[in-house]
PDB file of C-alpha atoms in Angstrom:
ATOM      1  CA  MET A  25       0.000   0.000   0.000  1.00 93.00           C
ATOM      2  CA  ILE A  26       1.329   3.430  -0.930  1.00 97.00           C
ATOM      3  CA  GLU A  27       1.712   5.608   2.158  1.00 98.00           C
ATOM      4  CA  ALA A  28       4.053   8.377   1.002  1.00 98.00           C
ATOM      5  CA  VAL A  29       5.316  10.342  -1.967  1.00 98.00           C
ATOM      6  CA  VAL A  30       8.765  11.927  -2.058  1.00 98.00           C
ATOM      7  CA  PHE A  31       9.692  14.636  -4.533  1.00 98.00           C
ATOM      8  CA  ASP A  32      13.006  15.896  -5.827  1.00 98.00           C
ATOM      9  CA  PHE A  33      13.124  19.684  -6.181  1.00 98.00           C
ATOM     10  CA  ASP A  34      15.400  21.101  -8.891  1.00 95.00           C
ATOM     11  CA  GLY A  35      14.132  20.290 -12.352  1.00 94.00           C
ATOM     12  CA  LEU A  36      11.180  18.314 -10.990  1.00 97.00           C
ATOM     13  CA  ILE A  37       9.057  20.753  -8.997  1.00 98.00           C
ATOM     14  CA  ARG A  38      10.478  23.840 -10.699  1.00 97.00           C
ATOM     15  CA  ASP A  39      12.596  23.604 -13.830  1.00 94.00           C
ATOM     16  CA  THR A  40      15.554  25.438 -12.373  1.00 94.00           C
ATOM     17  CA  GLU A  41      17.977  23.053 -14.069  1.00 89.00           C
ATOM     18  CA  THR A  42      17.115  24.079 -17.606  1.00 91.00           C
ATOM     19  CA  TYR A  43      17.579  27.766 -16.814  1.00 94.00           C
ATOM     20  CA  GLU A  44      20.758  27.123 -14.851  1.00 93.00           C
ATOM     21  CA  PHE A  45      22.141  25.402 -17.950  1.00 94.00           C
ATOM     22  CA  TYR A  46      21.012  28.213 -20.250  1.00 95.00           C
ATOM     23  CA  SER A  47      22.579  30.841 -17.997  1.00 96.00           C
ATOM     24  CA  PHE A  48      25.917  29.009 -17.912  1.00 96.00           C
ATOM     25  CA  GLN A  49      25.694  28.586 -21.679  1.00 96.00           C
ATOM     26  CA  GLU A  50      25.283  32.329 -22.132  1.00 96.00           C
ATOM     27  CA  VAL A  51      28.239  33.178 -19.874  1.00 96.00           C
ATOM     28  CA  LEU A  52      30.605  30.763 -21.587  1.00 97.00           C
ATOM     29  CA  LYS A  53      29.413  31.778 -25.046  1.00 96.00           C
ATOM     30  CA  GLU A  54      30.404  35.375 -24.284  1.00 95.00           C
ATOM     31  CA  HIS A  55      33.956  34.008 -23.990  1.00 95.00           C
ATOM     32  CA  GLY A  56      33.676  32.029 -27.211  1.00 96.00           C
ATOM     33  CA  VAL A  57      33.215  28.678 -25.444  1.00 97.00           C
ATOM     34  CA  GLU A  58      30.413  26.179 -26.086  1.00 96.00           C
ATOM     35  CA  LEU A  59      29.106  24.270 -23.060  1.00 95.00           C
ATOM     36  CA  PRO A  60      28.380  20.618 -23.978  1.00 91.00           C
ATOM     37  CA  LEU A  61      25.211  19.297 -22.386  1.00 88.00           C
ATOM     38  CA  GLU A  62      26.777  15.896 -21.719  1.00 83.00           C
ATOM     39  CA  LEU A  63      29.489  17.505 -19.572  1.00 87.00           C
ATOM     40  CA  TYR A  64      27.143  19.841 -17.728  1.00 89.00           C
ATOM     41  CA  CYS A  65      24.718  17.043 -16.922  1.00 82.00           C
ATOM     42  CA  LYS A  66      27.273  15.389 -14.634  1.00 78.00           C
ATOM     43  CA  ARG A  67      26.251  17.927 -11.969  1.00 78.00           C
ATOM     44  CA  ILE A  68      22.479  17.570 -12.415  1.00 78.00           C
ATOM     45  CA  GLY A  69      20.704  15.805  -9.572  1.00 63.00           C
ATOM     46  CA  GLY A  70      23.903  15.188  -7.634  1.00 60.00           C
ATOM     47  CA  HIS A  71      26.873  17.107  -6.271  1.00 62.00           C
ATOM     48  CA  VAL A  72      27.535  20.384  -8.078  1.00 58.00           C
ATOM     49  CA  ASN A  73      31.272  19.724  -7.886  1.00 68.00           C
ATOM     50  CA  ALA A  74      30.852  16.779 -10.268  1.00 75.00           C
ATOM     51  CA  PHE A  75      31.398  19.328 -13.046  1.00 87.00           C
ATOM     52  CA  ASP A  76      32.614  22.915 -12.649  1.00 92.00           C
ATOM     53  CA  PRO A  77      31.629  25.150 -15.609  1.00 95.00           C
ATOM     54  CA  TYR A  78      33.986  27.897 -14.444  1.00 95.00           C
ATOM     55  CA  PHE A  79      36.984  25.563 -14.337  1.00 94.00           C
ATOM     56  CA  TYR A  80      35.955  24.252 -17.760  1.00 95.00           C
ATOM     57  CA  LEU A  81      35.860  27.828 -19.102  1.00 97.00           C
ATOM     58  CA  GLN A  82      39.288  28.563 -17.641  1.00 95.00           C
ATOM     59  CA  GLU A  83      40.720  25.424 -19.224  1.00 95.00           C
ATOM     60  CA  CYS A  84      39.222  26.281 -22.610  1.00 96.00           C
ATOM     61  CA  ILE A  85      40.498  29.869 -22.774  1.00 95.00           C
ATOM     62  CA  GLY A  86      43.821  29.024 -21.139  1.00 95.00           C
ATOM     63  CA  LYS A  87      43.950  31.937 -18.696  1.00 92.00           C
ATOM     64  CA  PRO A  88      42.671  32.831 -15.207  1.00 93.00           C
ATOM     65  CA  ILE A  89      39.088  34.054 -14.777  1.00 94.00           C
ATOM     66  CA  ASN A  90      37.351  36.190 -12.169  1.00 96.00           C
ATOM     67  CA  ARG A  91      35.031  33.590 -10.656  1.00 95.00           C
ATOM     68  CA  GLU A  92      33.110  35.940  -8.400  1.00 95.00           C
ATOM     69  CA  GLN A  93      32.411  38.346 -11.227  1.00 96.00           C
ATOM     70  CA  LEU A  94      31.249  35.508 -13.463  1.00 96.00           C
ATOM     71  CA  ARG A  95      29.092  34.020 -10.683  1.00 96.00           C
ATOM     72  CA  THR A  96      27.342  37.368 -10.262  1.00 97.00           C
ATOM     73  CA  LEU A  97      26.833  37.710 -14.015  1.00 97.00           C
ATOM     74  CA  ARG A  98      25.585  34.126 -14.319  1.00 97.00           C
ATOM     75  CA  ARG A  99      23.110  34.586 -11.471  1.00 96.00           C
ATOM     76  CA  GLN A 100      21.801  37.796 -13.044  1.00 97.00           C
ATOM     77  CA  LYS A 101      21.176  35.918 -16.276  1.00 96.00           C
ATOM     78  CA  TYR A 102      19.498  33.062 -14.398  1.00 95.00           C
ATOM     79  CA  ASP A 103      17.217  35.421 -12.457  1.00 95.00           C
ATOM     80  CA  ILE A 104      16.012  36.964 -15.714  1.00 96.00           C
ATOM     81  CA  LEU A 105      15.409  33.572 -17.326  1.00 93.00           C
ATOM     82  CA  ILE A 106      13.572  32.030 -14.332  1.00 94.00           C
ATOM     83  CA  GLN A 107      11.432  35.019 -13.318  1.00 91.00           C
ATOM     84  CA  ASN A 108       8.248  33.796 -15.016  1.00 90.00           C
ATOM     85  CA  GLU A 109       8.811  30.081 -14.379  1.00 91.00           C
ATOM     86  CA  LYS A 110       6.317  28.606 -11.924  1.00 95.00           C
ATOM     87  CA  ALA A 111       5.969  24.998 -10.774  1.00 97.00           C
ATOM     88  CA  ARG A 112       6.131  22.418 -13.542  1.00 97.00           C
ATOM     89  CA  PRO A 113       2.730  21.378 -14.946  1.00 97.00           C
ATOM     90  CA  GLY A 114       0.875  18.964 -12.696  1.00 98.00           C
ATOM     91  CA  VAL A 115       3.026  19.452  -9.579  1.00 98.00           C
ATOM     92  CA  VAL A 116       0.377  21.324  -7.605  1.00 98.00           C
ATOM     93  CA  GLN A 117      -2.270  18.786  -8.635  1.00 98.00           C
ATOM     94  CA  TYR A 118      -0.052  15.926  -7.392  1.00 98.00           C
ATOM     95  CA  LEU A 119       0.556  17.640  -4.055  1.00 98.00           C
ATOM     96  CA  GLU A 120      -3.145  18.362  -3.599  1.00 98.00           C
ATOM     97  CA  ALA A 121      -4.043  14.795  -4.544  1.00 98.00           C
ATOM     98  CA  ALA A 122      -1.492  13.377  -2.095  1.00 98.00           C
ATOM     99  CA  GLN A 123      -3.024  15.426   0.705  1.00 98.00           C
ATOM    100  CA  LYS A 124      -6.562  14.315  -0.186  1.00 98.00           C
ATOM    101  CA  LEU A 125      -5.431  10.672  -0.248  1.00 98.00           C
ATOM    102  CA  GLY A 126      -3.878  11.072   3.216  1.00 98.00           C
ATOM    103  CA  LEU A 127      -0.367  10.349   1.990  1.00 98.00           C
ATOM    104  CA  LYS A 128       2.733  11.653   3.730  1.00 98.00           C
ATOM    105  CA  ILE A 129       4.697  14.068   1.549  1.00 98.00           C
ATOM    106  CA  GLY A 130       8.472  14.403   1.586  1.00 98.00           C
ATOM    107  CA  LEU A 131      11.141  16.254  -0.356  1.00 98.00           C
ATOM    108  CA  ALA A 132      14.669  14.975  -0.968  1.00 98.00           C
ATOM    109  CA  SER A 133      17.072  17.397  -2.657  1.00 97.00           C
ATOM    110  CA  SER A 134      20.839  17.451  -3.123  1.00 94.00           C
ATOM    111  CA  ALA A 135      20.664  21.258  -3.187  1.00 94.00           C
ATOM    112  CA  PRO A 136      21.236  23.477  -0.112  1.00 95.00           C
ATOM    113  CA  TYR A 137      18.330  24.325   2.189  1.00 97.00           C
ATOM    114  CA  ASP A 138      18.770  28.058   1.553  1.00 97.00           C
ATOM    115  CA  TRP A 139      18.172  27.409  -2.148  1.00 96.00           C
ATOM    116  CA  VAL A 140      15.254  24.997  -1.881  1.00 98.00           C
ATOM    117  CA  MET A 141      13.173  26.830   0.716  1.00 98.00           C
ATOM    118  CA  PRO A 142      13.071  30.300  -0.927  1.00 97.00           C
ATOM    119  CA  ASN A 143      11.976  28.614  -4.159  1.00 96.00           C
ATOM    120  CA  LEU A 144       9.253  26.606  -2.408  1.00 98.00           C
ATOM    121  CA  GLU A 145       8.054  29.696  -0.574  1.00 97.00           C
ATOM    122  CA  GLU A 146       8.002  31.738  -3.777  1.00 96.00           C
ATOM    123  CA  LEU A 147       5.825  29.036  -5.340  1.00 97.00           C
ATOM    124  CA  ASN A 148       3.657  28.782  -2.189  1.00 98.00           C
ATOM    125  CA  LEU A 149       4.403  25.065  -1.923  1.00 98.00           C
ATOM    126  CA  ALA A 150       6.411  24.755   1.311  1.00 98.00           C
ATOM    127  CA  GLY A 151       3.346  23.988   3.414  1.00 98.00           C
ATOM    128  CA  TYR A 152       2.589  20.768   1.557  1.00 98.00           C
ATOM    129  CA  PHE A 153       5.660  18.925   2.855  1.00 98.00           C
ATOM    130  CA  ASP A 154       5.791  16.885   6.060  1.00 98.00           C
ATOM    131  CA  CYS A 155       9.557  16.447   5.715  1.00 98.00           C
ATOM    132  CA  ILE A 156      12.212  18.362   3.751  1.00 98.00           C
ATOM    133  CA  ARG A 157      15.752  17.026   3.548  1.00 98.00           C
ATOM    134  CA  THR A 158      18.557  18.800   1.703  1.00 98.00           C
ATOM    135  CA  HIS A 159      22.321  18.795   1.187  1.00 95.00           C
ATOM    136  CA  GLU A 160      23.040  19.690   4.823  1.00 96.00           C
ATOM    137  CA  ASP A 161      21.115  16.750   6.273  1.00 97.00           C
ATOM    138  CA  VAL A 162      23.290  13.960   4.873  1.00 97.00           C
ATOM    139  CA  GLN A 163      26.916  12.992   4.368  1.00 96.00           C
ATOM    140  CA  HIS A 164      26.322  11.849   0.795  1.00 95.00           C
ATOM    141  CA  VAL A 165      23.945  13.405  -1.737  1.00 94.00           C
ATOM    142  CA  LYS A 166      22.448  11.684  -4.777  1.00 93.00           C
ATOM    143  CA  PRO A 167      23.097   9.273  -6.453  1.00 93.00           C
ATOM    144  CA  ASP A 168      23.659   7.912  -2.923  1.00 96.00           C
ATOM    145  CA  PRO A 169      20.289   6.831  -1.412  1.00 98.00           C
ATOM    146  CA  GLU A 170      20.908   8.561   1.947  1.00 98.00           C
ATOM    147  CA  LEU A 171      18.549  11.489   1.316  1.00 98.00           C
ATOM    148  CA  TYR A 172      15.649   9.178   0.519  1.00 98.00           C
ATOM    149  CA  LEU A 173      16.368   6.890   3.443  1.00 98.00           C
ATOM    150  CA  ASN A 174      16.519   9.930   5.736  1.00 98.00           C
ATOM    151  CA  VAL A 175      13.113  11.164   4.558  1.00 98.00           C
ATOM    152  CA  LEU A 176      11.504   7.727   4.893  1.00 98.00           C
ATOM    153  CA  ALA A 177      12.936   7.250   8.383  1.00 98.00           C
ATOM    154  CA  TYR A 178      11.363  10.537   9.479  1.00 98.00           C
ATOM    155  CA  LEU A 179       8.032   9.698   7.868  1.00 98.00           C
ATOM    156  CA  GLY A 180       8.068   6.176   9.304  1.00 98.00           C
ATOM    157  CA  VAL A 181       7.356   4.587   5.922  1.00 98.00           C
ATOM    158  CA  SER A 182       9.064   1.595   4.313  1.00 98.00           C
ATOM    159  CA  PRO A 183      10.527   2.107   0.810  1.00 98.00           C
ATOM    160  CA  GLN A 184       8.121  -0.410  -0.726  1.00 97.00           C
ATOM    161  CA  ASN A 185       5.237   1.829   0.365  1.00 98.00           C
ATOM    162  CA  ALA A 186       6.627   5.044  -1.098  1.00 98.00           C
ATOM    163  CA  ILE A 187       6.878   6.655  -4.527  1.00 98.00           C
ATOM    164  CA  ALA A 188       9.771   8.882  -5.609  1.00 98.00           C
ATOM    165  CA  PHE A 189       9.424  11.478  -8.346  1.00 98.00           C
ATOM    166  CA  GLU A 190      12.661  12.377 -10.108  1.00 98.00           C
ATOM    167  CA  ASP A 191      13.842  14.154 -13.248  1.00 96.00           C
ATOM    168  CA  SER A 192      17.520  13.138 -13.443  1.00 92.00           C
ATOM    169  CA  PRO A 193      19.542   9.907 -13.684  1.00 92.00           C
ATOM    170  CA  ASN A 194      21.403  10.714 -10.444  1.00 91.00           C
ATOM    171  CA  GLY A 195      18.133  11.227  -8.589  1.00 94.00           C
ATOM    172  CA  ALA A 196      16.558   8.118 -10.062  1.00 96.00           C
ATOM    173  CA  LYS A 197      19.584   6.037  -9.026  1.00 96.00           C
ATOM    174  CA  ALA A 198      19.269   7.317  -5.463  1.00 97.00           C
ATOM    175  CA  ALA A 199      15.565   6.485  -5.260  1.00 98.00           C
ATOM    176  CA  ILE A 200      16.004   3.054  -6.816  1.00 97.00           C
ATOM    177  CA  GLN A 201      18.894   2.196  -4.492  1.00 98.00           C
ATOM    178  CA  ALA A 202      16.626   3.175  -1.601  1.00 98.00           C
ATOM    179  CA  ASN A 203      14.032   0.726  -3.051  1.00 98.00           C
ATOM    180  CA  LEU A 204      11.279   3.267  -3.722  1.00 98.00           C
ATOM    181  CA  HIS A 205       8.935   3.005  -6.685  1.00 98.00           C
ATOM    182  CA  THR A 206      10.564   5.552  -8.987  1.00 98.00           C
ATOM    183  CA  ILE A 207       8.666   7.713 -11.454  1.00 98.00           C
ATOM    184  CA  ILE A 208      10.797   9.839 -13.750  1.00 98.00           C
ATOM    185  CA  VAL A 209       9.519  13.093 -15.222  1.00 98.00           C
ATOM    186  CA  PRO A 210      12.450  14.490 -17.227  1.00 96.00           C
ATOM    187  CA  ASN A 211      12.651  18.188 -18.070  1.00 94.00           C
ATOM    188  CA  GLU A 212      13.924  19.932 -21.211  1.00 90.00           C
ATOM    189  CA  VAL A 213      17.555  19.231 -20.299  1.00 90.00           C
ATOM    190  CA  THR A 214      17.340  15.793 -18.692  1.00 92.00           C
ATOM    191  CA  LYS A 215      15.022  14.280 -21.314  1.00 91.00           C
ATOM    192  CA  HIS A 216      18.135  13.749 -23.442  1.00 85.00           C
ATOM    193  CA  LEU A 217      19.919  11.722 -20.755  1.00 87.00           C
ATOM    194  CA  ILE A 218      20.022   7.958 -20.292  1.00 89.00           C
ATOM    195  CA  PHE A 219      18.148   6.569 -17.287  1.00 92.00           C
ATOM    196  CA  ASP A 220      19.330   3.122 -16.209  1.00 86.00           C
ATOM    197  CA  ASP A 221      16.160   2.036 -14.450  1.00 87.00           C
ATOM    198  CA  TYR A 222      12.803   3.290 -13.203  1.00 95.00           C
ATOM    199  CA  THR A 223       9.252   2.159 -12.499  1.00 96.00           C
ATOM    200  CA  LEU A 224       7.569   4.458 -15.009  1.00 97.00           C
ATOM    201  CA  ARG A 225       8.505   7.375 -17.271  1.00 97.00           C
ATOM    202  CA  ILE A 226       6.068  10.184 -18.036  1.00 98.00           C
ATOM    203  CA  HIS A 227       6.643  13.376 -20.001  1.00 96.00           C
ATOM    204  CA  SER A 228       4.579  15.509 -17.640  1.00 96.00           C
ATOM    205  CA  MET A 229       2.549  15.089 -14.481  1.00 98.00           C
ATOM    206  CA  LEU A 230      -0.427  16.100 -16.587  1.00 97.00           C
ATOM    207  CA  GLU A 231      -0.004  12.878 -18.557  1.00 97.00           C
ATOM    208  CA  MET A 232      -1.196  10.750 -15.621  1.00 97.00           C
ATOM    209  CA  ASP A 233      -2.704  11.875 -12.333  1.00 97.00           C
ATOM    210  CA  LEU A 234      -1.427  10.606  -8.993  1.00 98.00           C
ATOM    211  CA  GLN A 235      -4.187   8.036  -8.570  1.00 98.00           C
ATOM    212  CA  GLN A 236      -3.355   6.585 -11.998  1.00 98.00           C
ATOM    213  CA  ILE A 237       0.317   6.355 -10.970  1.00 98.00           C
ATOM    214  CA  ILE A 238      -0.635   4.471  -7.801  1.00 98.00           C
ATOM    215  CA  ALA A 239      -2.958   2.176  -9.792  1.00 97.00           C
ATOM    216  CA  HIS A 240      -0.122   1.440 -12.236  1.00 95.00           C
ATOM    217  CA  ILE A 241       2.222   0.493  -9.376  1.00 96.00           C
ATOM    218  CA  LYS A 242      -0.411  -1.754  -7.773  1.00 92.00           C
ATOM    219  CA  HIS A 243      -1.031  -3.470 -11.112  1.00 88.00           C
ATOM    220  CA  GLN A 244       2.691  -4.096 -11.573  1.00 86.00           C
ATOM    221  CA  ALA A 245       2.863  -5.675  -8.121  1.00 78.00           C
ATOM    222  CA  GLN A 246       0.116  -8.231  -8.884  1.00 72.00           C
TER     223      GLN A 246
END
């Protein structure tokens, strides 16, 4: 029986990842450097240090860069790109449905708390979550399963009775290793990536409602 749903944040609830990528692309392009998606995607859904766009830029141009200046410029570009971006389609409906069904609702994100919470508050979604776990709460972020296991321990729910919603291969690996039913909903950037395993892939949360997802999982278990 499904007792809980656990959501990733970046790229899943709000498509921050696509606009982060676009903003880095713009900064590097101003220096005559193309940013390959396959390199950038190493940092999506996991530790940001898995790929450093600034170090990559410095290597490509062969001279030192002013990181702080570029960080400020990149963030300015991101803020402009993201300003009209709300929650991804279907997210609010899933959260409302989970509440109506009496399910516990968790969030497991590799990002810092001071990034996740302002975004959730801006979207008026923070109040839906019974448990929020971020970078600071664990020793190892995704693809390690620790974030998911931490959330489930707090909620008092076994992995077999929980559904994870993810948009990236790193996140999906974490959820699968934690033994949750894993639904992937890739965004504009991550839809091009290879996912090793998952329970179900949908293009948007509008494609299937939460009750249909639960029915699909129950049918698979029979």
